Short mmCIF file of C-alpha atoms in Angstrom, two decimals:
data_model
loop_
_atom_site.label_atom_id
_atom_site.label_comp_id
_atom_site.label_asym_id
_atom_site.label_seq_id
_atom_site.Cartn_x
_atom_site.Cartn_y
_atom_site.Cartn_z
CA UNK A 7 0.00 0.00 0.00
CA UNK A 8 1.19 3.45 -0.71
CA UNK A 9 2.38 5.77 1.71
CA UNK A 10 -0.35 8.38 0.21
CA UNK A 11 -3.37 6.15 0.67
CA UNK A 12 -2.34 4.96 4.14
CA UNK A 13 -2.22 8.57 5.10
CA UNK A 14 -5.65 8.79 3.69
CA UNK A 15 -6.97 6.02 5.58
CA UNK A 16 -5.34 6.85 8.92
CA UNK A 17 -6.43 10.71 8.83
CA UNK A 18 -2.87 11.30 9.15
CA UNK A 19 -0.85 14.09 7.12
CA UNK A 20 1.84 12.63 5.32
CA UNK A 21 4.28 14.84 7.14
CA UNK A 22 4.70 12.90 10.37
CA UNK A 23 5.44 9.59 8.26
CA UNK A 24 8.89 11.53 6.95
CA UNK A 25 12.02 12.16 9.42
CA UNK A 26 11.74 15.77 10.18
CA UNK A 27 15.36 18.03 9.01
CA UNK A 28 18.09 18.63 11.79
CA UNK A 29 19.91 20.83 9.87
CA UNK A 30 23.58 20.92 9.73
CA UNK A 31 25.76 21.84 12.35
CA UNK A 32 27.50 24.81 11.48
CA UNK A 33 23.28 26.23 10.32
CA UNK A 34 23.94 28.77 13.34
CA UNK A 35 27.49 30.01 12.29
CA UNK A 36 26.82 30.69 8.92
CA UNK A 37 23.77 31.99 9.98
CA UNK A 38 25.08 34.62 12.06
CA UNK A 39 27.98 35.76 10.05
CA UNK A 40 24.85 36.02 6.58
CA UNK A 41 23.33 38.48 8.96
CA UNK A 42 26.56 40.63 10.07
CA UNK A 43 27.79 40.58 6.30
CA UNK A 44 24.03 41.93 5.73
CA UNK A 45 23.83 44.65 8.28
CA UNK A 46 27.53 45.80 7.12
CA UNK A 47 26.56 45.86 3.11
CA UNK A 48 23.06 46.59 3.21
CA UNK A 49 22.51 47.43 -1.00
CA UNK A 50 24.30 43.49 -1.36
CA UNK A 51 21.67 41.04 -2.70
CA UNK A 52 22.43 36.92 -1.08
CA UNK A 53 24.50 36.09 -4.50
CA UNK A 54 27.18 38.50 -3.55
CA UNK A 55 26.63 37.75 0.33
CA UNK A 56 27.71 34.34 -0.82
CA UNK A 57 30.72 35.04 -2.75
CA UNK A 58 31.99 36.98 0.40
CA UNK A 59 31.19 34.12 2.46
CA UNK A 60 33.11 31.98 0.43
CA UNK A 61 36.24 34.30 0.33
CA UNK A 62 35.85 34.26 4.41
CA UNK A 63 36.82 30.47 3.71
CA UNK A 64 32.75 28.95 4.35
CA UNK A 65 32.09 25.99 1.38
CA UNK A 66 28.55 27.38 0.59
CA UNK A 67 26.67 27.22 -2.53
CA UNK A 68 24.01 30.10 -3.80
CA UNK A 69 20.95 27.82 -2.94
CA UNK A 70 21.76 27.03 0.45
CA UNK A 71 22.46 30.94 1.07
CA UNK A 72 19.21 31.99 -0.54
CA UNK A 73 17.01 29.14 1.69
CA UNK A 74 19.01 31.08 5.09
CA UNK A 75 18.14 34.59 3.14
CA UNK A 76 14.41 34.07 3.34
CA UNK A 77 14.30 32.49 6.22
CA UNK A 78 16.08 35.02 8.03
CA UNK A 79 13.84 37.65 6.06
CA UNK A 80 16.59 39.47 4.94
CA UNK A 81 16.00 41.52 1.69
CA UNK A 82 17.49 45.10 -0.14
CA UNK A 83 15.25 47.54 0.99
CA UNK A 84 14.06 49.55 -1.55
CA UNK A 85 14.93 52.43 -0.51
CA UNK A 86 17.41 53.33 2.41
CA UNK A 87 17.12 56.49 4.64
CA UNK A 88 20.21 58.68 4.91
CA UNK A 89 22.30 58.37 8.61
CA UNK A 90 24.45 60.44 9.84
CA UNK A 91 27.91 59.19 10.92
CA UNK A 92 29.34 58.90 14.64
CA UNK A 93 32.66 60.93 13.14
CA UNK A 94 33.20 63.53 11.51
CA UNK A 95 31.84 61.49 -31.68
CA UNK A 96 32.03 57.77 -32.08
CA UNK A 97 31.09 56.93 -28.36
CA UNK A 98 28.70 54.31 -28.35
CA UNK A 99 29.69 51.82 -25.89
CA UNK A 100 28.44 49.31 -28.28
CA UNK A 101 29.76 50.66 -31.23
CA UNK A 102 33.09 50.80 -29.53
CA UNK A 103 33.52 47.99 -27.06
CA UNK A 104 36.72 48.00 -24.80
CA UNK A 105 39.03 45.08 -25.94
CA UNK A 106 41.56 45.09 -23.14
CA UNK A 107 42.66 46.90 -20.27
CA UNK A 108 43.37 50.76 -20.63
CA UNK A 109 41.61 50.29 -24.32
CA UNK A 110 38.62 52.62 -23.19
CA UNK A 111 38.00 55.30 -19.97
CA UNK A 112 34.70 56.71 -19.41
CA UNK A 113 34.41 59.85 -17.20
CA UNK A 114 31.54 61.37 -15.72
CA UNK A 115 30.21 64.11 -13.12
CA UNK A 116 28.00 63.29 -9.93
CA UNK A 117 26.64 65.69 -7.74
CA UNK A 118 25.34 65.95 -3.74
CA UNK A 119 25.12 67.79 -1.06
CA UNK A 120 26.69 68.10 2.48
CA UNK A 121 24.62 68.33 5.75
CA UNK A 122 25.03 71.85 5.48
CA UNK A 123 23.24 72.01 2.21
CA UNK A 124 25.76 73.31 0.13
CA UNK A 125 26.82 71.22 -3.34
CA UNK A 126 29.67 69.18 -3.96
CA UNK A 127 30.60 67.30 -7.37
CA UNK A 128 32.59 63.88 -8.09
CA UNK A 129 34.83 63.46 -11.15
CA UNK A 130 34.53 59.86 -11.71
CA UNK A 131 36.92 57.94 -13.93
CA UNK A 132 36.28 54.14 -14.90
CA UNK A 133 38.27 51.48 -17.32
CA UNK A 134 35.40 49.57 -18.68
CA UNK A 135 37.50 46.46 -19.72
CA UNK A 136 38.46 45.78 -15.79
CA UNK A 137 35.34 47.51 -14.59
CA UNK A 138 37.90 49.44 -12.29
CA UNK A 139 37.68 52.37 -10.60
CA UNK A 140 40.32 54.44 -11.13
CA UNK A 141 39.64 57.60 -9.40
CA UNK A 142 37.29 59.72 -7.82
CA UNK A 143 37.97 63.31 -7.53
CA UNK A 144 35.81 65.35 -5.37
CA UNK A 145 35.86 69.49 -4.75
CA UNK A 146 33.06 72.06 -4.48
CA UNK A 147 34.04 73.22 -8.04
CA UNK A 148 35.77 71.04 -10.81
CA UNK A 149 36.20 72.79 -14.01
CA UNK A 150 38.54 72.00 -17.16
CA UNK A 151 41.32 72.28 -15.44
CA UNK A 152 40.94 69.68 -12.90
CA UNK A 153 39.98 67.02 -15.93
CA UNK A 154 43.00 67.43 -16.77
CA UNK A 155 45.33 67.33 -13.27
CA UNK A 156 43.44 64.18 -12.75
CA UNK A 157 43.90 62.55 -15.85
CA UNK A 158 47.64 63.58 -15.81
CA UNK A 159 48.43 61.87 -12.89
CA UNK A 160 46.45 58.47 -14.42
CA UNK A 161 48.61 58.98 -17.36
CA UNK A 162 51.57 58.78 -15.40
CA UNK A 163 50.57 55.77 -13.30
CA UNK A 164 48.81 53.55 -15.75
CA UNK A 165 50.23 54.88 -19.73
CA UNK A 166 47.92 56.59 -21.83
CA UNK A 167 44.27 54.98 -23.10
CA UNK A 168 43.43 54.63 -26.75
CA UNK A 169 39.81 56.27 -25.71
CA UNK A 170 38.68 58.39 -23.27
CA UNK A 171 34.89 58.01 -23.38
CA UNK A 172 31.99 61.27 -22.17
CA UNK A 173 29.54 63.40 -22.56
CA UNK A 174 29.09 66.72 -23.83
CA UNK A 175 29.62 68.74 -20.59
CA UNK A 176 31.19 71.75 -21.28
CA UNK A 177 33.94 70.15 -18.67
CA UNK A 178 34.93 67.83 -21.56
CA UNK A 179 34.32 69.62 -24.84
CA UNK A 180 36.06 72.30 -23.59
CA UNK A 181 38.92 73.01 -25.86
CA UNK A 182 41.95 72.78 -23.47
CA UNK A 183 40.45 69.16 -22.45
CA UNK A 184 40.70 67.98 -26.42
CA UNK A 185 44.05 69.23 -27.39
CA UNK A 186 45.38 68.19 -24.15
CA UNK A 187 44.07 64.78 -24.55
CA UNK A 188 45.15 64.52 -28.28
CA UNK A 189 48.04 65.86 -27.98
CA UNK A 190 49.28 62.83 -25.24
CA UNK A 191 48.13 60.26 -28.14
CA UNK A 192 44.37 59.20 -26.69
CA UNK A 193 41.07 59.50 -28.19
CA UNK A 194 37.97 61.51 -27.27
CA UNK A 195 34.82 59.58 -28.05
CA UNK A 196 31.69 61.71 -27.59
CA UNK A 197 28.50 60.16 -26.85
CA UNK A 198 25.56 61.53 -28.64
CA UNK A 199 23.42 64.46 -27.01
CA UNK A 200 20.43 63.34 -24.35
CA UNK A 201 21.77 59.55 -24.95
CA UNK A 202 23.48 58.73 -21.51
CA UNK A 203 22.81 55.16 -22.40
CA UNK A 204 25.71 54.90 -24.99
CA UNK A 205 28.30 55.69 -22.01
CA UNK A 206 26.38 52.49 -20.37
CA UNK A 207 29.87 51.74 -18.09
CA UNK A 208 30.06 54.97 -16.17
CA UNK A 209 26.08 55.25 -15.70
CA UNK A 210 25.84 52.21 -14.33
CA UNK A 211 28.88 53.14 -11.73
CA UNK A 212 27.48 55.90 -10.75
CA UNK A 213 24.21 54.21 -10.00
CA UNK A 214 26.58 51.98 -7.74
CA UNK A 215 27.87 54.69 -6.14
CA UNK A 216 24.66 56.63 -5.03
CA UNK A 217 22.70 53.54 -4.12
CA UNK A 218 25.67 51.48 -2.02
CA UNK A 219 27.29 54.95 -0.51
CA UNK A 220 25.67 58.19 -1.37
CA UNK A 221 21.88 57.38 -0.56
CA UNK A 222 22.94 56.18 2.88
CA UNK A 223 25.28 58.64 3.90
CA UNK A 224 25.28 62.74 5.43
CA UNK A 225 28.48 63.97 5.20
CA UNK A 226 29.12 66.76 7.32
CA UNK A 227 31.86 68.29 5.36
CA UNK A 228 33.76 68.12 2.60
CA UNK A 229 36.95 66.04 3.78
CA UNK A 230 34.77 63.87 5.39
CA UNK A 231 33.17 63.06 1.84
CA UNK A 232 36.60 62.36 0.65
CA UNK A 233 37.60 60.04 3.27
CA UNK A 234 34.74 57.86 2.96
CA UNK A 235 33.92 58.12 -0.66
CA UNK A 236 37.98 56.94 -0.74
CA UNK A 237 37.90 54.24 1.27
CA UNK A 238 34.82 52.99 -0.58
CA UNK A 239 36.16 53.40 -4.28
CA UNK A 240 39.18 50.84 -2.30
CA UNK A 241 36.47 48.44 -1.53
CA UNK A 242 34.67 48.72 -5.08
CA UNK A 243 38.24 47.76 -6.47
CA UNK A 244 39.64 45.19 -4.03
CA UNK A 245 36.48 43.76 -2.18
CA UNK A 246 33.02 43.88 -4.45
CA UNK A 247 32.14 40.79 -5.82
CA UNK A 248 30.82 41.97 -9.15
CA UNK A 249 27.97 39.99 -11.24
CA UNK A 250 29.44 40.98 -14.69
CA UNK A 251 33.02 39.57 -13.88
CA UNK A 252 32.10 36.44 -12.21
CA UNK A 253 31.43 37.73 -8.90
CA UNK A 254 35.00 38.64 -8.85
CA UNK A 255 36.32 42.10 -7.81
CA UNK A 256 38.43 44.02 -10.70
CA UNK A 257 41.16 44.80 -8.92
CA UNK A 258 42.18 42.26 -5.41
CA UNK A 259 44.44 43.03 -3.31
CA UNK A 260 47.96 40.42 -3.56
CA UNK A 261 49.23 39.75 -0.09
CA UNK A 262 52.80 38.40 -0.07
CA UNK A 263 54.17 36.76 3.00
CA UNK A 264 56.72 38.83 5.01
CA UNK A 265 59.22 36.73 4.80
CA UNK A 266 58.79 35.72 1.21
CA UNK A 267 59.12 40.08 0.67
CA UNK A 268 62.05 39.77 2.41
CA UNK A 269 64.04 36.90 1.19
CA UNK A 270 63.03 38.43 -2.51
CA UNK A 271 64.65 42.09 -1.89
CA UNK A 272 67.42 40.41 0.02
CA UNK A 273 68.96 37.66 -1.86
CA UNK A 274 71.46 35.53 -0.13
CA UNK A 275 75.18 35.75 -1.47
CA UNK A 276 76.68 33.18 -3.56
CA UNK A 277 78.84 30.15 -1.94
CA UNK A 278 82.87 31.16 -3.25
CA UNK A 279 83.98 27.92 -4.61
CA UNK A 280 85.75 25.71 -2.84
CA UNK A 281 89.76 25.83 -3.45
CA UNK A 282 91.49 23.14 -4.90
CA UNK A 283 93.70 20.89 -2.54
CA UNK A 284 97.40 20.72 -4.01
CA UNK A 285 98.23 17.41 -4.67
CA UNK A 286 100.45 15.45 -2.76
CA UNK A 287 104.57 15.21 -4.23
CA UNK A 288 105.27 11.75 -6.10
CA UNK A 289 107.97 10.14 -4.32
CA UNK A 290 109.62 7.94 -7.18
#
């Protein structure tokens, strides 16, 4: 007889016939460290919780992180309140697809606002082969001039890009930004007007940065913005797992051991070669 029809006939649920789930024994663990890496990186959905979880060292798959997820209730909110800290031409991204790393930078402006009320605004520079951040420059004012102090010092540190990707700010078509930029050897690629879509790479950083940081933050001055804004560009780089690359970050961190450092930049001196014994007179 089937389990289903005995059931039937004993007015039982089919439930208490089964052996009911223990769980595993580390359920409570993994629990509580889902929850702290939820309350510290509240915008982070339970596929990227899970890739952190893994880095900490836990062998967890997606599925058994998204069963703990909804049980726990934990969820992205919408939207999150702002909180105050305890301290103080050719631009299409499609029609011109980066190929390799420094092949294509897209800039872009963001603006906010301090407690205070008054405006500041965020140069923001991305390589949209590595998905890296490679600066964020942040004043009350940034005009022509300061495109092109920050892009001089990335030239220096990284070599010069084959395309340098924007809009049609007057910050960028400004004609000290184009011969400067040409005459280093890179390419300006203008996006067309009202089509923020074609600089897809940028937009969607930005979005990144005012949902994870901006939307959840007062700043209370301006160095304060840069401090924190900083530190999280660091953790965009190093840290973020990120869907599009695998839920890898674009730039992690290489530790090398101390010692390992050390032995490198100190190599130990060669052994002299032994000296040949003389050998001993032939007594005929």
């Amino acid at each position: 007889m089937s389990e289903r029809r005995a059931c039937a006939a004993l007015g039982q649920h089919r439930s208490t016939q089964r052996k009911a789930p223990q769980g595993r024994d580390d359920e409570d663990r993994l629990t509580a460290d889902m929850i702290a890496l939820a309350r510290q990186y509240g915008r982070y959905g339970y596929r990227k919780i899970a890739e952190l979880l893994r880095r900490a060292g836990w062998l967890v798959n997606d599925k058994r992180v998204e069963r703990i997820w909804r049980r726990e209730g934990l969820k992205v909110p919408g939207k999150q309140p702002k909180r105050g800290r305890l301290w103080l031409n050719d631009g299409s991204c499609v029609r011109l697809r980066a190929e390799r790393r420094d092949h294509v930078w897209a800039y872009d402006f963001v603006e906010d606002r301090t407690h205070d009320g008054r405006k500041y605004r965020m140069l923001n520079i991305v390589d949209e082969f590595t998905h890296e951040c490679l600066a964020i420059r942040i004043a009350r004012r940034l005009k022509a001039v300061d495109v092109i102090d920050v892009l001089s010092d990335l030239f220096i540190l990284r070599g010069v890009p084959g395309h340098i990707r924007s809009d049609n700010g007057p910050e960028f078509v400004a004609k000290a930004v184009r011969h400067w930029i040409a005459a280093v050897g890179a390419q300006t690629a203008y996006i067309e007007p009202g089509s923020p879509w074609e600089n897809g790479y940028i937009e969607s950083f930005n979005a990144r940065l005012r949902d994870e940081l901006l939307n959840g933050e007062i700043f209370y001055s301006l160095r304060e913005a840069q401090i924190v804004i900083e530190s999280w560009r660091r953790h965009f780089n190093a840290v973020r797992p990120h869907a599009s690359l695998g839920y890898r970050a674009p730039a992690p961190e290489v530790f090398v051991p101390a010692m390992r450092a050390w032995a490198a930049a100190h190599p130990s001196p060669a052994t002299p070669p032994t000296p040949a014994l003389p050998s001993p007179p032939q007594i005929n």
